[in-house]
C-alpha cells in the first residue's frame, strides 16, 4: 500500500496533509515551529499520522479544532502531553455521540492500492 497520507507544502513552514483514500477527507495542517510543530487536527486514525510526520523530520503536537472522527481519530498516536484541546472539545471527545461517526460509510473510501 502506498502511504495513507499525502503532504504538500503550501507556504513557508505550512503544510497541508490529506488522507486521499477517504473521499470526505478533512484537511490537516502542520505549522513548523520550535520546539515542536503544530498539527491542526489529526485525521481519521486509520494510519499513524505521528509516525508519518516523525519519519519526515517533524516533531508534532496536535491541536484539535473539534471532536468529529475525521479530525480527531489520530489522537491515539499522541501522548496526553502532546494533545491540546479546549474544555469544550475535551467534553465532546468524552461523549462518543458527538464524534459524528454515524456518517462514516464504506462508500466514502476509495480502494487502497
mmCIF file of N, CA, C and O in Angstrom:
data_model
loop_
_atom_site.group_PDB
_atom_site.id
_atom_site.type_symbol
_atom_site.label_atom_id
_atom_site.label_comp_id
_atom_site.label_asym_id
_atom_site.label_seq_id
_atom_site.Cartn_x
_atom_site.Cartn_y
_atom_site.Cartn_z
ATOM 1 N N UNK A 1 0.836 -1.178 0.000
ATOM 2 C CA UNK A 1 0.000 0.000 0.000
ATOM 3 C C UNK A 1 0.880 1.240 0.000
ATOM 4 O O UNK A 1 1.869 1.316 0.706
ATOM 5 N N UNK A 2 0.516 2.212 -0.788
ATOM 6 C CA UNK A 2 1.213 3.487 -0.723
ATOM 7 C C UNK A 2 0.803 4.182 0.573
ATOM 8 O O UNK A 2 -0.101 3.748 1.269
ATOM 9 N N UNK A 3 1.434 5.279 0.904
ATOM 10 C CA UNK A 3 1.167 5.962 2.166
ATOM 11 C C UNK A 3 -0.299 6.368 2.280
ATOM 12 O O UNK A 3 -0.926 6.790 1.304
ATOM 13 N N UNK A 4 -0.847 6.248 3.467
ATOM 14 C CA UNK A 4 -2.212 6.680 3.732
ATOM 15 C C UNK A 4 -2.331 8.195 3.605
ATOM 16 O O UNK A 4 -3.396 8.716 3.301
ATOM 17 N N UNK A 5 -1.241 8.902 3.839
ATOM 18 C CA UNK A 5 -1.246 10.365 3.841
ATOM 19 C C UNK A 5 -0.505 10.944 2.642
ATOM 20 O O UNK A 5 0.414 10.333 2.117
ATOM 21 N N UNK A 6 -0.888 12.159 2.276
ATOM 22 C CA UNK A 6 -0.088 12.977 1.370
ATOM 23 C C UNK A 6 0.230 14.260 2.122
ATOM 24 O O UNK A 6 -0.529 14.690 2.994
ATOM 25 N N UNK A 7 1.357 14.852 1.803
ATOM 26 C CA UNK A 7 1.744 16.115 2.433
ATOM 27 C C UNK A 7 2.213 17.060 1.342
ATOM 28 O O UNK A 7 2.960 16.668 0.445
ATOM 29 N N UNK A 8 1.737 18.289 1.430
ATOM 30 C CA UNK A 8 2.078 19.293 0.428
ATOM 31 C C UNK A 8 2.418 20.608 1.134
ATOM 32 O O UNK A 8 1.661 21.081 1.980
ATOM 33 N N UNK A 9 3.569 21.176 0.758
ATOM 34 C CA UNK A 9 3.950 22.473 1.299
ATOM 35 C C UNK A 9 3.092 23.540 0.630
ATOM 36 O O UNK A 9 3.031 23.617 -0.598
ATOM 37 N N UNK A 10 2.423 24.372 1.434
ATOM 38 C CA UNK A 10 1.561 25.409 0.861
ATOM 39 C C UNK A 10 2.082 26.814 1.116
ATOM 40 O O UNK A 10 1.633 27.759 0.471
ATOM 41 N N UNK A 11 3.035 26.961 2.011
ATOM 42 C CA UNK A 11 3.688 28.239 2.299
ATOM 43 C C UNK A 11 4.922 27.919 3.131
ATOM 44 O O UNK A 11 5.120 26.776 3.540
ATOM 45 N N UNK A 12 5.750 28.930 3.359
ATOM 46 C CA UNK A 12 6.914 28.704 4.212
ATOM 47 C C UNK A 12 6.447 28.140 5.550
ATOM 48 O O UNK A 12 5.605 28.742 6.219
ATOM 49 N N UNK A 13 6.938 26.973 5.904
ATOM 50 C CA UNK A 13 6.665 26.325 7.188
ATOM 51 C C UNK A 13 5.210 25.944 7.417
ATOM 52 O O UNK A 13 4.809 25.685 8.547
ATOM 53 N N UNK A 14 4.387 25.887 6.369
ATOM 54 C CA UNK A 14 2.992 25.456 6.495
ATOM 55 C C UNK A 14 2.732 24.358 5.465
ATOM 56 O O UNK A 14 3.030 24.509 4.284
ATOM 57 N N UNK A 15 2.155 23.264 5.938
ATOM 58 C CA UNK A 15 1.908 22.095 5.105
ATOM 59 C C UNK A 15 0.452 21.664 5.235
ATOM 60 O O UNK A 15 -0.156 21.821 6.289
ATOM 61 N N UNK A 16 -0.084 21.110 4.156
ATOM 62 C CA UNK A 16 -1.417 20.526 4.163
ATOM 63 C C UNK A 16 -1.264 19.015 4.014
ATOM 64 O O UNK A 16 -0.593 18.540 3.095
ATOM 65 N N UNK A 17 -1.891 18.279 4.908
ATOM 66 C CA UNK A 17 -1.845 16.823 4.891
ATOM 67 C C UNK A 17 -3.254 16.331 4.600
ATOM 68 O O UNK A 17 -4.225 16.847 5.148
ATOM 69 N N UNK A 18 -3.362 15.342 3.720
ATOM 70 C CA UNK A 18 -4.664 14.755 3.415
ATOM 71 C C UNK A 18 -4.587 13.244 3.528
ATOM 72 O O UNK A 18 -3.510 12.651 3.518
ATOM 73 N N UNK A 19 -5.760 12.640 3.618
ATOM 74 C CA UNK A 19 -5.925 11.194 3.584
ATOM 75 C C UNK A 19 -6.672 10.890 2.279
ATOM 76 O O UNK A 19 -7.903 10.858 2.259
ATOM 77 N N UNK A 20 -5.958 10.697 1.193
ATOM 78 C CA UNK A 20 -6.587 10.663 -0.130
ATOM 79 C C UNK A 20 -7.545 9.497 -0.366
ATOM 80 O O UNK A 20 -8.359 9.569 -1.281
ATOM 81 N N UNK A 21 -7.484 8.457 0.445
ATOM 82 C CA UNK A 21 -8.384 7.328 0.236
ATOM 83 C C UNK A 21 -9.754 7.550 0.870
ATOM 84 O O UNK A 21 -10.675 6.789 0.648
ATOM 85 N N UNK A 22 -9.884 8.606 1.667
ATOM 86 C CA UNK A 22 -11.162 8.960 2.285
ATOM 87 C C UNK A 22 -11.752 10.118 1.504
ATOM 88 O O UNK A 22 -11.226 11.229 1.527
ATOM 89 N N UNK A 23 -12.811 9.871 0.790
ATOM 90 C CA UNK A 23 -13.379 10.867 -0.126
ATOM 91 C C UNK A 23 -13.872 12.127 0.569
ATOM 92 O O UNK A 23 -13.848 13.202 -0.003
ATOM 93 N N UNK A 24 -14.347 11.994 1.775
ATOM 94 C CA UNK A 24 -14.864 13.152 2.512
ATOM 95 C C UNK A 24 -13.799 13.722 3.443
ATOM 96 O O UNK A 24 -14.118 14.260 4.486
ATOM 97 N N UNK A 25 -12.548 13.616 3.032
ATOM 98 C CA UNK A 25 -11.429 13.964 3.905
ATOM 99 C C UNK A 25 -11.470 15.413 4.385
ATOM 100 O O UNK A 25 -11.999 16.292 3.721
ATOM 101 N N UNK A 26 -10.908 15.577 5.547
ATOM 102 C CA UNK A 26 -10.700 16.910 6.098
ATOM 103 C C UNK A 26 -9.224 17.249 5.921
ATOM 104 O O UNK A 26 -8.367 16.379 6.060
ATOM 105 N N UNK A 27 -8.943 18.473 5.600
ATOM 106 C CA UNK A 27 -7.546 18.890 5.521
ATOM 107 C C UNK A 27 -6.965 18.981 6.917
ATOM 108 O O UNK A 27 -7.626 19.422 7.853
ATOM 109 N N UNK A 28 -5.724 18.580 7.025
ATOM 110 C CA UNK A 28 -4.966 18.640 8.270
ATOM 111 C C UNK A 28 -3.811 19.586 7.990
ATOM 112 O O UNK A 28 -3.149 19.464 6.956
ATOM 113 N N UNK A 29 -3.570 20.511 8.881
ATOM 114 C CA UNK A 29 -2.492 21.473 8.644
ATOM 115 C C UNK A 29 -1.374 21.284 9.657
ATOM 116 O O UNK A 29 -1.617 20.950 10.820
ATOM 117 N N UNK A 30 -0.161 21.491 9.189
ATOM 118 C CA UNK A 30 1.031 21.401 10.030
ATOM 119 C C UNK A 30 1.809 22.698 9.882
ATOM 120 O O UNK A 30 2.098 23.127 8.760
ATOM 121 N N UNK A 31 2.113 23.307 11.016
ATOM 122 C CA UNK A 31 2.878 24.553 11.034
ATOM 123 C C UNK A 31 4.192 24.268 11.733
ATOM 124 O O UNK A 31 4.213 23.891 12.903
ATOM 125 N N UNK A 32 5.281 24.407 10.992
ATOM 126 C CA UNK A 32 6.603 24.133 11.567
ATOM 127 C C UNK A 32 6.950 25.210 12.581
ATOM 128 O O UNK A 32 6.702 26.385 12.371
ATOM 129 N N UNK A 33 7.476 24.768 13.705
ATOM 130 C CA UNK A 33 7.847 25.699 14.767
ATOM 131 C C UNK A 33 8.962 25.140 15.618
ATOM 132 O O UNK A 33 9.571 24.132 15.278
ATOM 133 N N UNK A 34 9.225 25.802 16.721
ATOM 134 C CA UNK A 34 10.194 25.316 17.698
ATOM 135 C C UNK A 34 9.586 25.487 19.077
ATOM 136 O O UNK A 34 8.921 26.492 19.319
ATOM 137 N N UNK A 35 9.728 24.590 19.964
ATOM 138 C CA UNK A 35 10.486 23.332 19.869
ATOM 139 C C UNK A 35 9.696 22.200 19.214
ATOM 140 O O UNK A 35 10.204 21.104 19.043
ATOM 141 N N UNK A 36 8.431 22.443 18.874
ATOM 142 C CA UNK A 36 7.637 21.411 18.214
ATOM 143 C C UNK A 36 6.886 22.010 17.028
ATOM 144 O O UNK A 36 6.854 23.223 16.850
ATOM 145 N N UNK A 37 6.297 21.134 16.235
ATOM 146 C CA UNK A 37 5.493 21.543 15.086
ATOM 147 C C UNK A 37 4.019 21.366 15.456
ATOM 148 O O UNK A 37 3.643 20.360 16.060
ATOM 149 N N UNK A 38 3.197 22.336 15.106
ATOM 150 C CA UNK A 38 1.785 22.323 15.470
ATOM 151 C C UNK A 38 0.961 21.649 14.383
ATOM 152 O O UNK A 38 0.918 22.114 13.242
ATOM 153 N N UNK A 39 0.307 20.564 14.737
ATOM 154 C CA UNK A 39 -0.584 19.840 13.854
ATOM 155 C C UNK A 39 -2.010 20.247 14.211
ATOM 156 O O UNK A 39 -2.445 20.061 15.342
ATOM 157 N N UNK A 40 -2.713 20.832 13.248
ATOM 158 C CA UNK A 40 -4.095 21.259 13.487
ATOM 159 C C UNK A 40 -5.003 20.144 12.988
ATOM 160 O O UNK A 40 -5.145 19.932 11.794
ATOM 161 N N UNK A 41 -5.568 19.406 13.939
ATOM 162 C CA UNK A 41 -6.358 18.196 13.728
ATOM 163 C C UNK A 41 -5.440 17.051 13.308
ATOM 164 O O UNK A 41 -4.263 17.257 12.994
ATOM 165 N N UNK A 42 -5.974 15.821 13.355
ATOM 166 C CA UNK A 42 -5.081 14.677 13.121
ATOM 167 C C UNK A 42 -5.732 13.539 12.346
ATOM 168 O O UNK A 42 -5.255 12.412 12.380
ATOM 169 N N UNK A 43 -6.799 13.818 11.639
ATOM 170 C CA UNK A 43 -7.356 12.838 10.728
ATOM 171 C C UNK A 43 -8.113 11.699 11.374
ATOM 172 O O UNK A 43 -8.456 11.735 12.555
ATOM 173 N N UNK A 44 -8.360 10.676 10.568
ATOM 174 C CA UNK A 44 -9.200 9.546 10.959
ATOM 175 C C UNK A 44 -8.581 8.622 12.003
ATOM 176 O O UNK A 44 -9.291 7.999 12.772
ATOM 177 N N UNK A 45 -7.284 8.452 11.955
ATOM 178 C CA UNK A 45 -6.640 7.484 12.830
ATOM 179 C C UNK A 45 -6.494 6.118 12.195
ATOM 180 O O UNK A 45 -6.124 5.158 12.854
ATOM 181 N N UNK A 46 -6.776 5.997 10.904
ATOM 182 C CA UNK A 46 -6.607 4.731 10.198
ATOM 183 C C UNK A 46 -5.132 4.347 10.171
ATOM 184 O O UNK A 46 -4.769 3.196 10.351
ATOM 185 N N UNK A 47 -4.282 5.334 9.947
ATOM 186 C CA UNK A 47 -2.841 5.135 9.942
ATOM 187 C C UNK A 47 -2.235 6.117 10.946
ATOM 188 O O UNK A 47 -2.867 7.101 11.328
ATOM 189 N N UNK A 48 -1.026 5.864 11.368
ATOM 190 C CA UNK A 48 -0.362 6.640 12.413
ATOM 191 C C UNK A 48 0.228 7.932 11.837
ATOM 192 O O UNK A 48 1.309 7.931 11.258
ATOM 193 N N UNK A 49 -0.487 9.035 12.010
ATOM 194 C CA UNK A 49 -0.034 10.316 11.464
ATOM 195 C C UNK A 49 1.221 10.813 12.169
ATOM 196 O O UNK A 49 2.082 11.430 11.550
ATOM 197 N N UNK A 50 1.352 10.514 13.452
ATOM 198 C CA UNK A 50 2.550 10.945 14.172
ATOM 199 C C UNK A 50 3.793 10.266 13.588
ATOM 200 O O UNK A 50 4.788 10.928 13.299
ATOM 201 N N UNK A 51 3.733 8.962 13.391
ATOM 202 C CA UNK A 51 4.877 8.239 12.816
ATOM 203 C C UNK A 51 5.185 8.757 11.416
ATOM 204 O O UNK A 51 6.356 8.929 11.064
ATOM 205 N N UNK A 52 4.149 9.013 10.623
ATOM 206 C CA UNK A 52 4.322 9.559 9.280
ATOM 207 C C UNK A 52 5.118 10.861 9.337
ATOM 208 O O UNK A 52 6.044 11.078 8.545
ATOM 209 N N UNK A 53 4.782 11.724 10.275
ATOM 210 C CA UNK A 53 5.454 13.028 10.372
ATOM 211 C C UNK A 53 6.843 12.915 10.981
ATOM 212 O O UNK A 53 7.782 13.564 10.509
ATOM 213 N N UNK A 54 7.003 12.100 12.002
ATOM 214 C CA UNK A 54 8.312 11.922 12.631
ATOM 215 C C UNK A 54 9.313 11.368 11.614
ATOM 216 O O UNK A 54 10.462 11.805 11.558
ATOM 217 N N UNK A 55 8.874 10.445 10.771
ATOM 218 C CA UNK A 55 9.745 9.887 9.736
ATOM 219 C C UNK A 55 10.218 10.950 8.753
ATOM 220 O O UNK A 55 11.218 10.773 8.078
ATOM 221 N N UNK A 56 9.501 12.057 8.684
ATOM 222 C CA UNK A 56 9.858 13.155 7.782
ATOM 223 C C UNK A 56 10.530 14.317 8.509
ATOM 224 O O UNK A 56 10.676 15.399 7.959
ATOM 225 N N UNK A 57 10.932 14.082 9.748
ATOM 226 C CA UNK A 57 11.699 15.070 10.489
ATOM 227 C C UNK A 57 10.887 16.074 11.294
ATOM 228 O O UNK A 57 11.445 17.025 11.844
ATOM 229 N N UNK A 58 9.580 15.868 11.399
ATOM 230 C CA UNK A 58 8.745 16.786 12.178
ATOM 231 C C UNK A 58 8.659 16.322 13.625
ATOM 232 O O UNK A 58 8.877 15.145 13.930
ATOM 233 N N UNK A 59 8.315 17.234 14.501
ATOM 234 C CA UNK A 59 8.111 16.951 15.927
ATOM 235 C C UNK A 59 6.702 17.415 16.286
ATOM 236 O O UNK A 59 6.509 18.467 16.885
ATOM 237 N N UNK A 60 5.677 16.623 15.915
ATOM 238 C CA UNK A 60 4.307 17.115 16.022
ATOM 239 C C UNK A 60 3.702 17.058 17.421
ATOM 240 O O UNK A 60 3.937 16.124 18.184
ATOM 241 N N UNK A 61 2.930 18.088 17.704
ATOM 242 C CA UNK A 61 1.954 18.116 18.784
ATOM 243 C C UNK A 61 0.655 18.546 18.129
ATOM 244 O O UNK A 61 0.668 19.299 17.162
ATOM 245 N N UNK A 62 -0.449 18.063 18.639
ATOM 246 C CA UNK A 62 -1.716 18.260 17.937
ATOM 247 C C UNK A 62 -2.664 19.175 18.716
ATOM 248 O O UNK A 62 -2.757 19.093 19.933
ATOM 249 N N UNK A 63 -3.329 20.057 17.966
ATOM 250 C CA UNK A 63 -4.418 20.874 18.487
ATOM 251 C C UNK A 63 -5.683 20.439 17.754
ATOM 252 O O UNK A 63 -5.724 20.451 16.523
ATOM 253 N N UNK A 64 -6.697 20.054 18.520
ATOM 254 C CA UNK A 64 -7.953 19.619 17.906
ATOM 255 C C UNK A 64 -8.938 20.773 17.846
ATOM 256 O O UNK A 64 -9.214 21.417 18.856
ATOM 257 N N UNK A 65 -9.496 21.000 16.660
ATOM 258 C CA UNK A 65 -10.485 22.061 16.498
ATOM 259 C C UNK A 65 -11.858 21.603 16.950
ATOM 260 O O UNK A 65 -12.668 22.417 17.396
ATOM 261 N N UNK A 66 -12.129 20.302 16.802
ATOM 262 C CA UNK A 66 -13.382 19.730 17.294
ATOM 263 C C UNK A 66 -13.245 18.210 17.334
ATOM 264 O O UNK A 66 -12.211 17.671 16.955
ATOM 265 N N UNK A 67 -14.300 17.534 17.818
ATOM 266 C CA UNK A 67 -14.191 16.111 18.140
ATOM 267 C C UNK A 67 -14.697 15.166 17.063
ATOM 268 O O UNK A 67 -14.708 13.958 17.293
ATOM 269 N N UNK A 68 -15.072 15.637 15.886
ATOM 270 C CA UNK A 68 -15.538 14.713 14.858
ATOM 271 C C UNK A 68 -14.442 13.713 14.497
ATOM 272 O O UNK A 68 -13.257 14.049 14.484
ATOM 273 N N UNK A 69 -14.862 12.491 14.163
ATOM 274 C CA UNK A 69 -13.939 11.385 13.914
ATOM 275 C C UNK A 69 -12.879 11.704 12.871
ATOM 276 O O UNK A 69 -11.747 11.252 12.979
ATOM 277 N N UNK A 70 -13.223 12.495 11.849
ATOM 278 C CA UNK A 70 -12.264 12.756 10.773
ATOM 279 C C UNK A 70 -11.260 13.846 11.129
ATOM 280 O O UNK A 70 -10.320 14.096 10.387
ATOM 281 N N UNK A 71 -11.421 14.444 12.272
ATOM 282 C CA UNK A 71 -10.479 15.453 12.753
ATOM 283 C C UNK A 71 -9.717 14.985 13.990
ATOM 284 O O UNK A 71 -8.649 15.514 14.279
ATOM 285 N N UNK A 72 -10.264 14.011 14.718
ATOM 286 C CA UNK A 72 -9.673 13.643 15.997
ATOM 287 C C UNK A 72 -9.262 12.181 16.126
ATOM 288 O O UNK A 72 -8.644 11.805 17.118
ATOM 289 N N UNK A 73 -9.564 11.349 15.148
ATOM 290 C CA UNK A 73 -9.271 9.921 15.266
ATOM 291 C C UNK A 73 -7.807 9.598 15.473
ATOM 292 O O UNK A 73 -7.462 8.605 16.109
ATOM 293 N N UNK A 74 -6.932 10.434 14.963
ATOM 294 C CA UNK A 74 -5.495 10.179 15.073
ATOM 295 C C UNK A 74 -4.878 10.493 16.416
ATOM 296 O O UNK A 74 -3.683 10.249 16.617
ATOM 297 N N UNK A 75 -5.659 10.985 17.385
ATOM 298 C CA UNK A 75 -5.047 11.340 18.675
ATOM 299 C C UNK A 75 -4.495 10.136 19.420
ATOM 300 O O UNK A 75 -3.644 10.291 20.280
ATOM 301 N N UNK A 76 -4.939 8.943 19.047
ATOM 302 C CA UNK A 76 -4.436 7.746 19.733
ATOM 303 C C UNK A 76 -2.926 7.585 19.578
ATOM 304 O O UNK A 76 -2.290 6.887 20.362
ATOM 305 N N UNK A 77 -2.334 8.235 18.582
ATOM 306 C CA UNK A 77 -0.889 8.138 18.355
ATOM 307 C C UNK A 77 -0.093 9.100 19.239
ATOM 308 O O UNK A 77 1.127 9.016 19.290
ATOM 309 N N UNK A 78 -0.791 9.985 19.938
ATOM 310 C CA UNK A 78 -0.119 11.024 20.721
ATOM 311 C C UNK A 78 -0.294 10.785 22.218
ATOM 312 O O UNK A 78 -1.302 10.233 22.651
ATOM 313 N N UNK A 79 0.688 11.224 22.985
ATOM 314 C CA UNK A 79 0.562 11.171 24.439
ATOM 315 C C UNK A 79 -0.316 12.338 24.894
ATOM 316 O O UNK A 79 -0.463 13.327 24.162
ATOM 317 N N UNK A 80 -0.883 12.259 26.080
ATOM 318 C CA UNK A 80 -1.701 13.387 26.567
ATOM 319 C C UNK A 80 -0.943 14.718 26.578
ATOM 320 O O UNK A 80 -1.535 15.765 26.338
ATOM 321 N N UNK A 81 0.347 14.675 26.808
ATOM 322 C CA UNK A 81 1.155 15.893 26.832
ATOM 323 C C UNK A 81 1.319 16.510 25.444
ATOM 324 O O UNK A 81 1.704 17.665 25.328
ATOM 325 N N UNK A 82 1.047 15.740 24.403
ATOM 326 C CA UNK A 82 1.199 16.217 23.025
ATOM 327 C C UNK A 82 -0.126 16.676 22.407
ATOM 328 O O UNK A 82 -0.166 17.042 21.250
ATOM 329 N N UNK A 83 -1.204 16.652 23.195
ATOM 330 C CA UNK A 83 -2.528 16.995 22.687
ATOM 331 C C UNK A 83 -3.024 18.264 23.366
ATOM 332 O O UNK A 83 -2.991 18.374 24.594
ATOM 333 N N UNK A 84 -3.494 19.212 22.550
ATOM 334 C CA UNK A 84 -4.076 20.442 23.074
ATOM 335 C C UNK A 84 -5.527 20.526 22.612
ATOM 336 O O UNK A 84 -5.818 20.350 21.429
ATOM 337 N N UNK A 85 -6.425 20.777 23.567
ATOM 338 C CA UNK A 85 -7.844 20.909 23.264
ATOM 339 C C UNK A 85 -8.448 21.961 24.183
ATOM 340 O O UNK A 85 -7.927 22.213 25.268
ATOM 341 N N UNK A 86 -9.551 22.527 23.752
ATOM 342 C CA UNK A 86 -10.304 23.401 24.640
ATOM 343 C C UNK A 86 -11.137 22.520 25.577
ATOM 344 O O UNK A 86 -11.328 21.322 25.326
ATOM 345 N N UNK A 87 -11.663 23.108 26.615
ATOM 346 C CA UNK A 87 -12.503 22.362 27.550
ATOM 347 C C UNK A 87 -13.726 21.782 26.843
ATOM 348 O O UNK A 87 -14.133 20.639 27.108
ATOM 349 N N UNK A 88 -14.318 22.524 25.925
ATOM 350 C CA UNK A 88 -15.499 22.051 25.192
ATOM 351 C C UNK A 88 -15.155 20.866 24.290
ATOM 352 O O UNK A 88 -15.905 19.883 24.227
ATOM 353 N N UNK A 89 -14.043 20.939 23.583
ATOM 354 C CA UNK A 89 -13.639 19.815 22.729
ATOM 355 C C UNK A 89 -13.358 18.584 23.589
ATOM 356 O O UNK A 89 -13.760 17.474 23.239
ATOM 357 N N UNK A 90 -12.706 18.760 24.719
ATOM 358 C CA UNK A 90 -12.442 17.625 25.608
ATOM 359 C C UNK A 90 -13.753 17.000 26.072
ATOM 360 O O UNK A 90 -13.895 15.771 26.079
ATOM 361 N N UNK A 91 -14.713 17.817 26.423
ATOM 362 C CA UNK A 91 -16.032 17.319 26.822
ATOM 363 C C UNK A 91 -16.661 16.505 25.682
ATOM 364 O O UNK A 91 -17.195 15.428 25.903
ATOM 365 N N UNK A 92 -16.563 17.014 24.463
ATOM 366 C CA UNK A 92 -17.129 16.310 23.318
ATOM 367 C C UNK A 92 -16.367 15.030 22.977
ATOM 368 O O UNK A 92 -16.966 14.058 22.512
ATOM 369 N N UNK A 93 -15.064 15.007 23.194
ATOM 370 C CA UNK A 93 -14.289 13.781 22.977
ATOM 371 C C UNK A 93 -14.750 12.678 23.926
ATOM 372 O O UNK A 93 -14.748 11.496 23.574
ATOM 373 N N UNK A 94 -15.133 13.072 25.117
ATOM 374 C CA UNK A 94 -15.584 12.101 26.121
ATOM 375 C C UNK A 94 -16.999 11.593 25.838
ATOM 376 O O UNK A 94 -17.435 10.628 26.442
ATOM 377 N N UNK A 95 -17.708 12.233 24.932
ATOM 378 C CA UNK A 95 -19.082 11.861 24.581
ATOM 379 C C UNK A 95 -19.104 11.356 23.140
ATOM 380 O O UNK A 95 -19.138 12.142 22.200
ATOM 381 N N UNK A 96 -19.087 10.048 22.962
ATOM 382 C CA UNK A 96 -18.960 9.480 21.617
ATOM 383 C C UNK A 96 -20.139 9.819 20.705
ATOM 384 O O UNK A 96 -20.028 9.679 19.488
ATOM 385 N N UNK A 97 -21.247 10.275 21.251
ATOM 386 C CA UNK A 97 -22.362 10.681 20.388
ATOM 387 C C UNK A 97 -22.050 11.970 19.643
ATOM 388 O O UNK A 97 -22.756 12.330 18.706
ATOM 389 N N UNK A 98 -20.978 12.661 20.018
ATOM 390 C CA UNK A 98 -20.585 13.908 19.359
ATOM 391 C C UNK A 98 -19.538 13.710 18.264
ATOM 392 O O UNK A 98 -19.164 14.652 17.599
ATOM 393 N N UNK A 99 -19.066 12.505 18.068
ATOM 394 C CA UNK A 99 -17.971 12.244 17.131
ATOM 395 C C UNK A 99 -18.401 12.289 15.671
ATOM 396 O O UNK A 99 -17.568 12.398 14.782
ATOM 397 N N UNK A 100 -19.676 12.164 15.392
ATOM 398 C CA UNK A 100 -20.151 12.167 14.019
ATOM 399 C C UNK A 100 -19.887 10.867 13.288
ATOM 400 O O UNK A 100 -19.992 10.809 12.066
ATOM 401 N N UNK A 101 -19.548 9.819 13.998
ATOM 402 C CA UNK A 101 -19.175 8.556 13.350
ATOM 403 C C UNK A 101 -20.339 7.896 12.622
ATOM 404 O O UNK A 101 -20.129 7.051 11.768
ATOM 405 N N UNK A 102 -21.581 8.285 12.910
ATOM 406 C CA UNK A 102 -22.721 7.703 12.200
ATOM 407 C C UNK A 102 -22.711 8.090 10.723
ATOM 408 O O UNK A 102 -23.400 7.496 9.912
ATOM 409 N N UNK A 103 -21.892 9.074 10.367
ATOM 410 C CA UNK A 103 -21.773 9.490 8.971
ATOM 411 C C UNK A 103 -20.678 8.736 8.214
ATOM 412 O O UNK A 103 -20.512 8.925 7.010
ATOM 413 N N UNK A 104 -19.929 7.885 8.885
ATOM 414 C CA UNK A 104 -18.834 7.142 8.256
ATOM 415 C C UNK A 104 -19.389 5.934 7.514
ATOM 416 O O UNK A 104 -19.966 5.035 8.117
ATOM 417 N N UNK A 105 -19.235 5.931 6.210
ATOM 418 C CA UNK A 105 -19.767 4.858 5.371
ATOM 419 C C UNK A 105 -18.646 4.241 4.538
ATOM 420 O O UNK A 105 -17.711 4.930 4.121
ATOM 421 N N UNK A 106 -18.768 2.949 4.257
ATOM 422 C CA UNK A 106 -17.757 2.260 3.450
ATOM 423 C C UNK A 106 -17.601 2.917 2.078
ATOM 424 O O UNK A 106 -16.499 2.992 1.543
ATOM 425 N N UNK A 107 -18.674 3.433 1.517
ATOM 426 C CA UNK A 107 -18.590 4.036 0.179
ATOM 427 C C UNK A 107 -17.786 5.345 0.169
ATOM 428 O O UNK A 107 -17.470 5.859 -0.890
ATOM 429 N N UNK A 108 -17.443 5.856 1.343
ATOM 430 C CA UNK A 108 -16.645 7.081 1.430
ATOM 431 C C UNK A 108 -15.158 6.820 1.219
ATOM 432 O O UNK A 108 -14.372 7.765 1.217
ATOM 433 N N UNK A 109 -14.778 5.563 1.059
ATOM 434 C CA UNK A 109 -13.380 5.209 0.894
ATOM 435 C C UNK A 109 -13.121 4.704 -0.521
ATOM 436 O O UNK A 109 -13.919 3.945 -1.073
ATOM 437 N N UNK A 110 -11.987 5.104 -1.089
ATOM 438 C CA UNK A 110 -11.532 4.564 -2.367
ATOM 439 C C UNK A 110 -10.715 3.317 -2.081
ATOM 440 O O UNK A 110 -10.204 3.121 -0.977
ATOM 441 N N UNK A 111 -10.568 2.479 -3.077
ATOM 442 C CA UNK A 111 -9.736 1.281 -2.946
ATOM 443 C C UNK A 111 -8.306 1.694 -2.631
ATOM 444 O O UNK A 111 -7.785 2.648 -3.213
ATOM 445 N N UNK A 112 -7.698 1.009 -1.709
ATOM 446 C CA UNK A 112 -6.318 1.281 -1.326
ATOM 447 C C UNK A 112 -5.417 0.448 -2.224
ATOM 448 O O UNK A 112 -5.590 -0.768 -2.326
ATOM 449 N N UNK A 113 -4.458 1.119 -2.856
ATOM 450 C CA UNK A 113 -3.542 0.425 -3.788
ATOM 451 C C UNK A 113 -2.535 -0.409 -3.032
ATOM 452 O O UNK A 113 -2.141 -0.146 -1.974
#
